[in-house]
Amino acid sequence: MMRKTTLRFSALLLVSLTLFLVLSDQQREPRTIEDVVEVFRQAHMIPGAVVAYGVSGSEPTIAAFGVSDPLRNTPMSPDQPFRLASVTKVIAAKAILNAEGHNEIDLDTPIAEQIDLPSPRDPRSLSITPRHLLAHRGGMDSKLSYDPLFAPDRLGLDRSASCAEIARTAWEKMMLDHAPGTNTAYSNVGFCLLSGFLITDHRADLTPILQDVADVRIEGPVTPNWKHNGTSWIRVQNDAEAEGWFSGLGIAGGAIANAEAVWSFVSAHEPDRGIEAPLAGETDFYALGWHVWTHPEGYHLTHWGGVEGIFTVVVRFADGEAIVMLFNASPADRPSAFNYLHQQLLRLNSLKT
């Protein structure tokens, strides 16, 4: 009897010690970028992820986590292609800037004077410039009205409508929420208005246009995307309608690429180049397609994208460090999830100096 009691006590002590170690490990700050990804992935029940990171001019470190298919327990591969969602915007913005360099676009001339658009519902739209749209200062604010990209029916369109078509219809039917250039409000439909500079009657395929900037494509195989319903994994965004919708997102969110390709693009970007001044009182703002954060050493750049089953994050620090994180499921609160990752990466970057 004494022996059984001793064995039970020893087992209880071992379980308690293990639990203590696990909890202590969870409470410790992640020590590396890979720790950040793994802690985040487990906390949000995300099956798999790929991260690429390193300093511009060097070879990136690329690491895969978890599984690409939780039903088959298929390991994630470092070269898996992911849907980039809104991270597509920073790539498209570079294509716009390249077109400016070829004198095909003037960033400060109203778009209505440069591309074919119908008469706008709001006369103030006639003063919107490409620079406004790249900085999300075009006057559209989904928090005050709605996002037509996710509610095309309110414009008399359906889910098959492209980003460009929705933007043209919104231009024709919607009032602005702010005067152009006076307020920063992230706008998918505003960014979609830039489609008219890249897609024309003579240049209808977006993929080669974006491929001049980064190794991405609009259509093709992708890593499966998932959500957990509380009891099991469900694959999402995998039918023909979803594929058509993503292709239609175009410059606002339609690109597909692997982590290394995105890292190569992000690492080549220079954070200070061409960034205009923020509006009064802004410590972070949008410019040239990026979310720009100010600090004494200069700027650093971020962007993230997410819809059901997809979450993507890119960061470019002033010291040249670039980080790309691609996940095959989405946290429930995507803005808060990005804020956590951003703060952790800021902390790790600051430890290097």
Short mmCIF file of C-alpha atoms in Angstrom, two decimals:
data_model
loop_
_atom_site.label_atom_id
_atom_site.label_comp_id
_atom_site.label_asym_id
_atom_site.label_seq_id
_atom_site.Cartn_x
_atom_site.Cartn_y
_atom_site.Cartn_z
CA MET A 1 0.00 0.00 0.00
CA MET A 2 2.85 2.36 0.88
CA ARG A 3 4.54 1.57 -2.45
CA LYS A 4 1.36 2.39 -4.42
CA THR A 5 0.94 5.64 -2.50
CA THR A 6 4.56 6.60 -3.20
CA LEU A 7 4.17 5.79 -6.91
CA ARG A 8 0.97 7.85 -7.14
CA PHE A 9 2.64 10.77 -5.38
CA SER A 10 5.64 10.56 -7.71
CA ALA A 11 3.36 10.47 -10.76
CA LEU A 12 1.39 13.47 -9.49
CA LEU A 13 4.61 15.34 -8.82
CA LEU A 14 5.86 14.58 -12.35
CA VAL A 15 2.61 15.78 -13.94
CA SER A 16 2.66 18.94 -11.83
CA LEU A 17 6.27 19.64 -12.75
CA THR A 18 5.56 19.10 -16.46
CA LEU A 19 2.55 21.43 -16.33
CA PHE A 20 4.63 24.05 -14.54
CA LEU A 21 7.35 23.86 -17.19
CA VAL A 22 4.82 24.10 -20.05
CA LEU A 23 3.09 27.11 -18.52
CA SER A 24 6.41 28.78 -17.77
CA ASP A 25 7.53 28.22 -21.36
CA GLN A 26 4.28 29.72 -22.71
CA GLN A 27 4.70 32.81 -20.55
CA ARG A 28 8.30 33.43 -21.64
CA GLU A 29 8.79 35.95 -24.44
CA PRO A 30 9.71 34.29 -27.76
CA ARG A 31 13.47 34.50 -28.30
CA THR A 32 13.61 34.18 -32.09
CA ILE A 33 11.48 34.90 -35.11
CA GLU A 34 10.79 31.20 -35.42
CA ASP A 35 9.66 31.12 -31.77
CA VAL A 36 7.26 33.99 -32.53
CA VAL A 37 5.72 32.08 -35.43
CA GLU A 38 5.35 28.84 -33.48
CA VAL A 39 3.87 30.46 -30.37
CA PHE A 40 1.47 32.46 -32.54
CA ARG A 41 0.50 29.44 -34.64
CA GLN A 42 -0.31 27.31 -31.61
CA ALA A 43 -2.14 30.11 -29.78
CA HIS A 44 -4.46 30.65 -32.76
CA MET A 45 -4.85 27.00 -33.77
CA ILE A 46 -3.27 27.49 -37.19
CA PRO A 47 -2.21 24.21 -38.83
CA GLY A 48 0.86 25.48 -40.67
CA ALA A 49 3.03 28.38 -41.68
CA VAL A 50 6.17 29.36 -43.58
CA VAL A 51 8.48 32.20 -42.54
CA ALA A 52 11.31 33.79 -44.51
CA TYR A 53 13.61 36.30 -42.85
CA GLY A 54 17.02 37.87 -43.19
CA VAL A 55 18.89 41.06 -44.00
CA SER A 56 18.71 42.58 -47.46
CA GLY A 57 21.57 41.39 -49.63
CA SER A 58 21.91 38.05 -47.84
CA GLU A 59 20.31 34.66 -48.31
CA PRO A 60 17.07 34.36 -46.29
CA THR A 61 16.37 31.76 -43.65
CA ILE A 62 13.20 29.89 -44.62
CA ALA A 63 11.40 27.66 -42.14
CA ALA A 64 8.20 25.64 -42.38
CA PHE A 65 5.94 24.88 -39.40
CA GLY A 66 3.18 22.37 -38.81
CA VAL A 67 1.16 20.86 -41.62
CA SER A 68 -0.31 21.99 -44.93
CA ASP A 69 -3.19 19.51 -44.52
CA PRO A 70 -4.29 18.72 -40.95
CA LEU A 71 -6.66 15.98 -42.13
CA ARG A 72 -3.85 14.04 -43.82
CA ASN A 73 -1.10 15.34 -41.52
CA THR A 74 0.94 16.47 -44.54
CA PRO A 75 4.04 18.40 -43.41
CA MET A 76 4.31 22.01 -44.53
CA SER A 77 6.99 22.59 -47.17
CA PRO A 78 9.14 25.75 -47.27
CA ASP A 79 8.29 26.36 -50.93
CA GLN A 80 4.49 26.09 -50.59
CA PRO A 81 2.63 28.78 -52.58
CA PHE A 82 0.16 30.87 -50.53
CA ARG A 83 -2.52 33.37 -51.39
CA LEU A 84 -1.11 36.73 -50.30
CA ALA A 85 -4.42 38.57 -49.80
CA SER A 86 -3.78 42.31 -49.22
CA VAL A 87 0.01 41.89 -49.24
CA THR A 88 -0.59 41.91 -53.02
CA LYS A 89 -1.04 45.69 -52.68
CA VAL A 90 2.61 46.42 -51.93
CA ILE A 91 3.63 44.47 -55.04
CA ALA A 92 1.04 46.23 -57.20
CA ALA A 93 2.15 49.58 -55.76
CA LYS A 94 5.67 48.91 -57.00
CA ALA A 95 4.26 48.15 -60.46
CA ILE A 96 2.49 51.52 -60.34
CA LEU A 97 5.74 53.26 -59.37
CA ASN A 98 7.55 51.51 -62.21
CA ALA A 99 4.90 52.80 -64.61
CA GLU A 100 5.49 56.28 -63.21
CA GLY A 101 9.19 55.84 -63.92
CA HIS A 102 8.28 55.11 -67.54
CA ASN A 103 6.15 58.30 -67.67
CA GLU A 104 2.97 56.23 -68.01
CA ILE A 105 1.45 57.65 -64.79
CA ASP A 106 1.65 60.96 -62.97
CA LEU A 107 1.12 60.32 -59.25
CA ASP A 108 -0.12 63.84 -58.60
CA THR A 109 -2.51 64.35 -61.53
CA PRO A 110 -6.14 63.33 -60.87
CA ILE A 111 -6.87 59.80 -62.06
CA ALA A 112 -9.93 60.98 -64.00
CA GLU A 113 -7.55 62.91 -66.27
CA GLN A 114 -5.38 59.85 -66.90
CA ILE A 115 -7.71 56.85 -67.30
CA ASP A 116 -11.18 56.31 -68.70
CA LEU A 117 -13.77 56.57 -65.91
CA PRO A 118 -17.52 57.29 -65.89
CA SER A 119 -18.86 60.50 -64.36
CA PRO A 120 -18.48 60.23 -60.56
CA ARG A 121 -21.40 60.33 -58.13
CA ASP A 122 -19.36 62.67 -55.92
CA PRO A 123 -17.75 65.65 -57.73
CA ARG A 124 -14.92 65.59 -55.16
CA SER A 125 -13.76 62.32 -56.74
CA LEU A 126 -12.42 64.33 -59.66
CA SER A 127 -9.51 65.50 -57.46
CA ILE A 128 -8.38 61.98 -56.41
CA THR A 129 -4.80 61.28 -57.50
CA PRO A 130 -2.85 58.00 -57.68
CA ARG A 131 -0.77 59.18 -54.71
CA HIS A 132 -3.97 59.58 -52.67
CA LEU A 133 -5.00 56.00 -53.48
CA LEU A 134 -1.55 54.56 -52.69
CA ALA A 135 -1.76 56.31 -49.31
CA HIS A 136 -5.42 55.34 -48.66
CA ARG A 137 -6.40 59.02 -48.68
CA GLY A 138 -8.84 58.84 -51.58
CA GLY A 139 -11.84 59.69 -49.39
CA MET A 140 -13.38 56.20 -49.12
CA ASP A 141 -13.86 54.95 -45.56
CA SER A 142 -15.53 51.57 -45.03
CA LYS A 143 -15.96 52.30 -41.31
CA LEU A 144 -18.32 55.13 -42.23
CA SER A 145 -19.99 53.48 -45.22
CA TYR A 146 -19.07 49.93 -46.33
CA ASP A 147 -16.48 47.99 -48.32
CA PRO A 148 -17.93 47.26 -51.80
CA LEU A 149 -15.30 44.58 -52.38
CA PHE A 150 -17.06 42.44 -49.77
CA ALA A 151 -20.58 43.68 -50.54
CA PRO A 152 -20.79 44.05 -54.34
CA ASP A 153 -24.53 43.34 -54.23
CA ARG A 154 -25.06 46.81 -52.75
CA LEU A 155 -23.81 48.18 -56.06
CA GLY A 156 -25.95 45.81 -58.12
CA LEU A 157 -23.00 43.45 -58.78
CA ASP A 158 -22.34 39.86 -57.70
CA ARG A 159 -19.30 38.04 -56.31
CA SER A 160 -17.94 37.40 -59.79
CA ALA A 161 -17.31 41.13 -60.32
CA SER A 162 -13.63 42.03 -60.47
CA CYS A 163 -11.81 44.52 -58.28
CA ALA A 164 -11.60 46.92 -61.24
CA GLU A 165 -15.31 46.58 -62.08
CA ILE A 166 -16.37 47.16 -58.47
CA ALA A 167 -14.15 50.24 -58.23
CA ARG A 168 -15.57 51.79 -61.39
CA THR A 169 -19.13 51.13 -60.20
CA ALA A 170 -18.40 52.58 -56.75
CA TRP A 171 -16.92 55.66 -58.42
CA GLU A 172 -20.16 56.05 -60.36
CA LYS A 173 -22.60 55.29 -57.52
CA MET A 174 -21.03 56.09 -54.12
CA MET A 175 -20.41 59.35 -52.30
CA LEU A 176 -17.02 59.84 -50.68
CA ASP A 177 -16.74 59.74 -46.89
CA HIS A 178 -13.99 62.40 -46.77
CA ALA A 179 -12.53 64.99 -49.09
CA PRO A 180 -9.58 63.44 -50.96
CA GLY A 181 -6.23 63.92 -49.25
CA THR A 182 -7.66 64.97 -45.89
CA ASN A 183 -8.00 61.67 -44.03
CA THR A 184 -6.31 58.27 -43.95
CA ALA A 185 -8.72 55.32 -44.15
CA TYR A 186 -7.64 51.95 -45.52
CA SER A 187 -9.68 51.30 -48.65
CA ASN A 188 -9.76 48.21 -50.84
CA VAL A 189 -12.03 49.81 -53.43
CA GLY A 190 -9.88 52.92 -53.54
CA PHE A 191 -6.82 50.83 -54.29
CA CYS A 192 -8.79 48.96 -56.96
CA LEU A 193 -9.21 52.23 -58.85
CA LEU A 194 -5.51 51.94 -59.66
CA SER A 195 -6.31 48.86 -61.77
CA GLY A 196 -7.03 51.14 -64.70
CA PHE A 197 -3.35 52.10 -64.89
CA LEU A 198 -2.14 48.49 -65.14
CA ILE A 199 -4.96 46.66 -66.93
CA THR A 200 -5.95 48.12 -70.29
CA ASP A 201 -7.49 46.93 -73.56
CA HIS A 202 -3.97 46.14 -74.73
CA ARG A 203 -2.76 44.68 -71.43
CA ALA A 204 -5.52 42.53 -69.91
CA ASP A 205 -3.41 39.91 -68.07
CA LEU A 206 -2.24 41.13 -64.65
CA THR A 207 0.22 38.28 -63.97
CA PRO A 208 3.06 39.44 -66.28
CA ILE A 209 2.66 42.99 -65.01
CA LEU A 210 3.16 41.88 -61.40
CA GLN A 211 5.90 39.44 -62.43
CA ASP A 212 7.96 42.40 -63.62
CA VAL A 213 8.11 43.28 -59.92
CA ALA A 214 8.03 39.96 -58.02
CA ASP A 215 7.78 36.23 -58.67
CA VAL A 216 4.01 36.05 -58.19
CA ARG A 217 0.98 34.94 -60.20
CA ILE A 218 -2.78 35.40 -60.02
CA GLU A 219 -3.94 31.85 -60.76
CA GLY A 220 -2.62 28.37 -60.08
CA PRO A 221 -2.19 25.83 -57.26
CA VAL A 222 -2.07 27.10 -53.69
CA THR A 223 -1.60 25.75 -50.18
CA PRO A 224 -4.97 24.58 -48.78
CA ASN A 225 -6.64 27.00 -46.36
CA TRP A 226 -8.40 25.93 -43.17
CA LYS A 227 -10.60 26.88 -40.27
CA HIS A 228 -11.47 24.93 -37.12
CA ASN A 229 -15.13 24.66 -36.16
CA GLY A 230 -14.44 23.62 -32.58
CA THR A 231 -14.38 19.90 -33.28
CA SER A 232 -12.61 19.40 -36.61
CA TRP A 233 -10.74 21.09 -39.45
CA ILE A 234 -12.68 22.35 -42.48
CA ARG A 235 -11.05 23.33 -45.75
CA VAL A 236 -12.12 26.77 -46.98
CA GLN A 237 -11.61 28.92 -50.10
CA ASN A 238 -11.29 25.81 -52.27
CA ASP A 239 -14.20 25.87 -54.72
CA ALA A 240 -14.42 27.41 -58.19
CA GLU A 241 -16.36 30.43 -56.90
CA ALA A 242 -13.68 31.23 -54.33
CA GLU A 243 -10.90 30.82 -56.90
CA GLY A 244 -12.74 33.17 -59.25
CA TRP A 245 -13.24 35.69 -56.47
CA PHE A 246 -9.56 35.69 -55.55
CA SER A 247 -8.52 36.09 -59.18
CA GLY A 248 -10.95 38.99 -59.43
CA LEU A 249 -9.35 40.70 -56.44
CA GLY A 250 -6.45 41.46 -58.76
CA ILE A 251 -4.13 44.16 -57.42
CA ALA A 252 -6.06 44.38 -54.14
CA GLY A 253 -5.47 40.80 -53.04
CA GLY A 254 -5.21 38.22 -55.81
CA ALA A 255 -1.50 37.32 -55.88
CA ILE A 256 -0.03 33.87 -55.14
CA ALA A 257 3.62 33.28 -54.18
CA ASN A 258 5.88 31.40 -51.80
CA ALA A 259 7.65 32.99 -48.84
CA GLU A 260 11.05 33.25 -50.52
CA ALA A 261 9.61 35.13 -53.50
CA VAL A 262 7.82 37.60 -51.24
CA TRP A 263 10.94 38.02 -49.10
CA SER A 264 13.04 38.80 -52.18
CA PHE A 265 10.62 41.58 -53.07
CA VAL A 266 10.28 42.98 -49.53
CA SER A 267 14.02 42.88 -48.79
CA ALA A 268 14.80 44.89 -51.93
CA HIS A 269 12.54 47.75 -50.87
CA GLU A 270 14.11 50.86 -49.37
CA PRO A 271 11.91 52.17 -46.51
CA ASP A 272 12.87 55.84 -46.85
CA ARG A 273 12.71 56.14 -50.61
CA GLY A 274 9.90 58.36 -51.86
CA ILE A 275 7.89 58.35 -48.62
CA GLU A 276 5.90 61.55 -48.35
CA ALA A 277 5.10 63.33 -45.10
CA PRO A 278 2.23 62.06 -42.93
CA LEU A 279 -0.89 64.07 -42.24
CA ALA A 280 -0.77 66.23 -39.11
CA GLY A 281 -0.75 64.15 -35.94
CA GLU A 282 -0.03 60.80 -37.65
CA THR A 283 2.79 58.69 -36.19
CA ASP A 284 1.99 55.86 -38.57
CA PHE A 285 0.43 56.24 -41.98
CA TYR A 286 0.17 54.75 -45.47
CA ALA A 287 2.37 55.73 -48.39
CA LEU A 288 3.16 54.14 -51.75
CA GLY A 289 1.13 51.08 -50.79
CA TRP A 290 2.87 50.43 -47.45
CA HIS A 291 1.94 51.02 -43.81
CA VAL A 292 4.73 53.32 -42.63
CA TRP A 293 5.85 53.57 -38.99
CA THR A 294 8.04 56.45 -37.82
CA HIS A 295 10.84 56.22 -35.26
CA PRO A 296 14.08 58.13 -34.54
CA GLU A 297 16.13 55.96 -36.93
CA GLY A 298 13.76 56.57 -39.84
CA TYR A 299 10.87 54.45 -41.05
CA HIS A 300 9.95 50.81 -41.10
CA LEU A 301 7.28 49.29 -43.32
CA THR A 302 4.59 46.68 -42.80
CA HIS A 303 1.56 45.21 -44.46
CA TRP A 304 -0.76 42.34 -43.65
CA GLY A 305 -3.63 40.57 -45.33
CA GLY A 306 -6.31 38.21 -44.19
CA VAL A 307 -9.64 36.63 -44.96
CA GLU A 308 -11.10 33.36 -43.76
CA GLY A 309 -8.34 30.72 -43.90
CA ILE A 310 -5.58 33.16 -44.91
CA PHE A 311 -3.24 35.40 -42.93
CA THR A 312 -0.08 37.05 -44.30
CA VAL A 313 2.38 39.52 -42.77
CA VAL A 314 5.41 41.35 -44.19
CA VAL A 315 7.81 43.68 -42.36
CA ARG A 316 10.82 45.66 -43.63
CA PHE A 317 12.96 47.30 -40.93
CA ALA A 318 15.23 50.29 -41.47
CA ASP A 319 18.33 48.16 -40.80
CA GLY A 320 17.57 45.98 -43.84
CA GLU A 321 15.91 43.08 -42.03
CA ALA A 322 12.90 41.72 -43.93
CA ILE A 323 10.39 39.21 -42.55
CA VAL A 324 7.58 37.36 -44.34
CA MET A 325 5.04 35.19 -42.51
CA LEU A 326 2.45 33.13 -44.39
CA PHE A 327 -0.23 31.13 -42.52
CA ASN A 328 -2.78 28.62 -43.86
CA ALA A 329 -5.53 29.67 -41.44
CA SER A 330 -6.60 32.97 -39.97
CA PRO A 331 -6.84 34.20 -36.37
CA ALA A 332 -10.30 35.36 -35.33
CA ASP A 333 -9.17 38.94 -34.63
CA ARG A 334 -6.77 39.72 -37.45
CA PRO A 335 -5.88 43.34 -36.52
CA SER A 336 -4.98 42.29 -32.96
CA ALA A 337 -3.05 39.30 -34.30
CA PHE A 338 -1.01 41.57 -36.56
CA ASN A 339 -0.36 43.96 -33.67
CA TYR A 340 1.01 41.08 -31.57
CA LEU A 341 3.34 39.91 -34.33
CA HIS A 342 4.44 43.47 -35.09
CA GLN A 343 5.29 44.19 -31.46
CA GLN A 344 7.20 40.91 -31.09
CA LEU A 345 9.22 41.57 -34.24
CA LEU A 346 9.92 45.14 -33.12
CA ARG A 347 11.19 43.80 -29.78
CA LEU A 348 13.48 41.26 -31.43
CA ASN A 349 14.77 43.81 -33.93
CA SER A 350 15.56 46.28 -31.12
CA LEU A 351 17.58 43.61 -29.28
CA LYS A 352 20.05 43.54 -32.17
CA THR A 353 21.07 47.18 -31.68
#
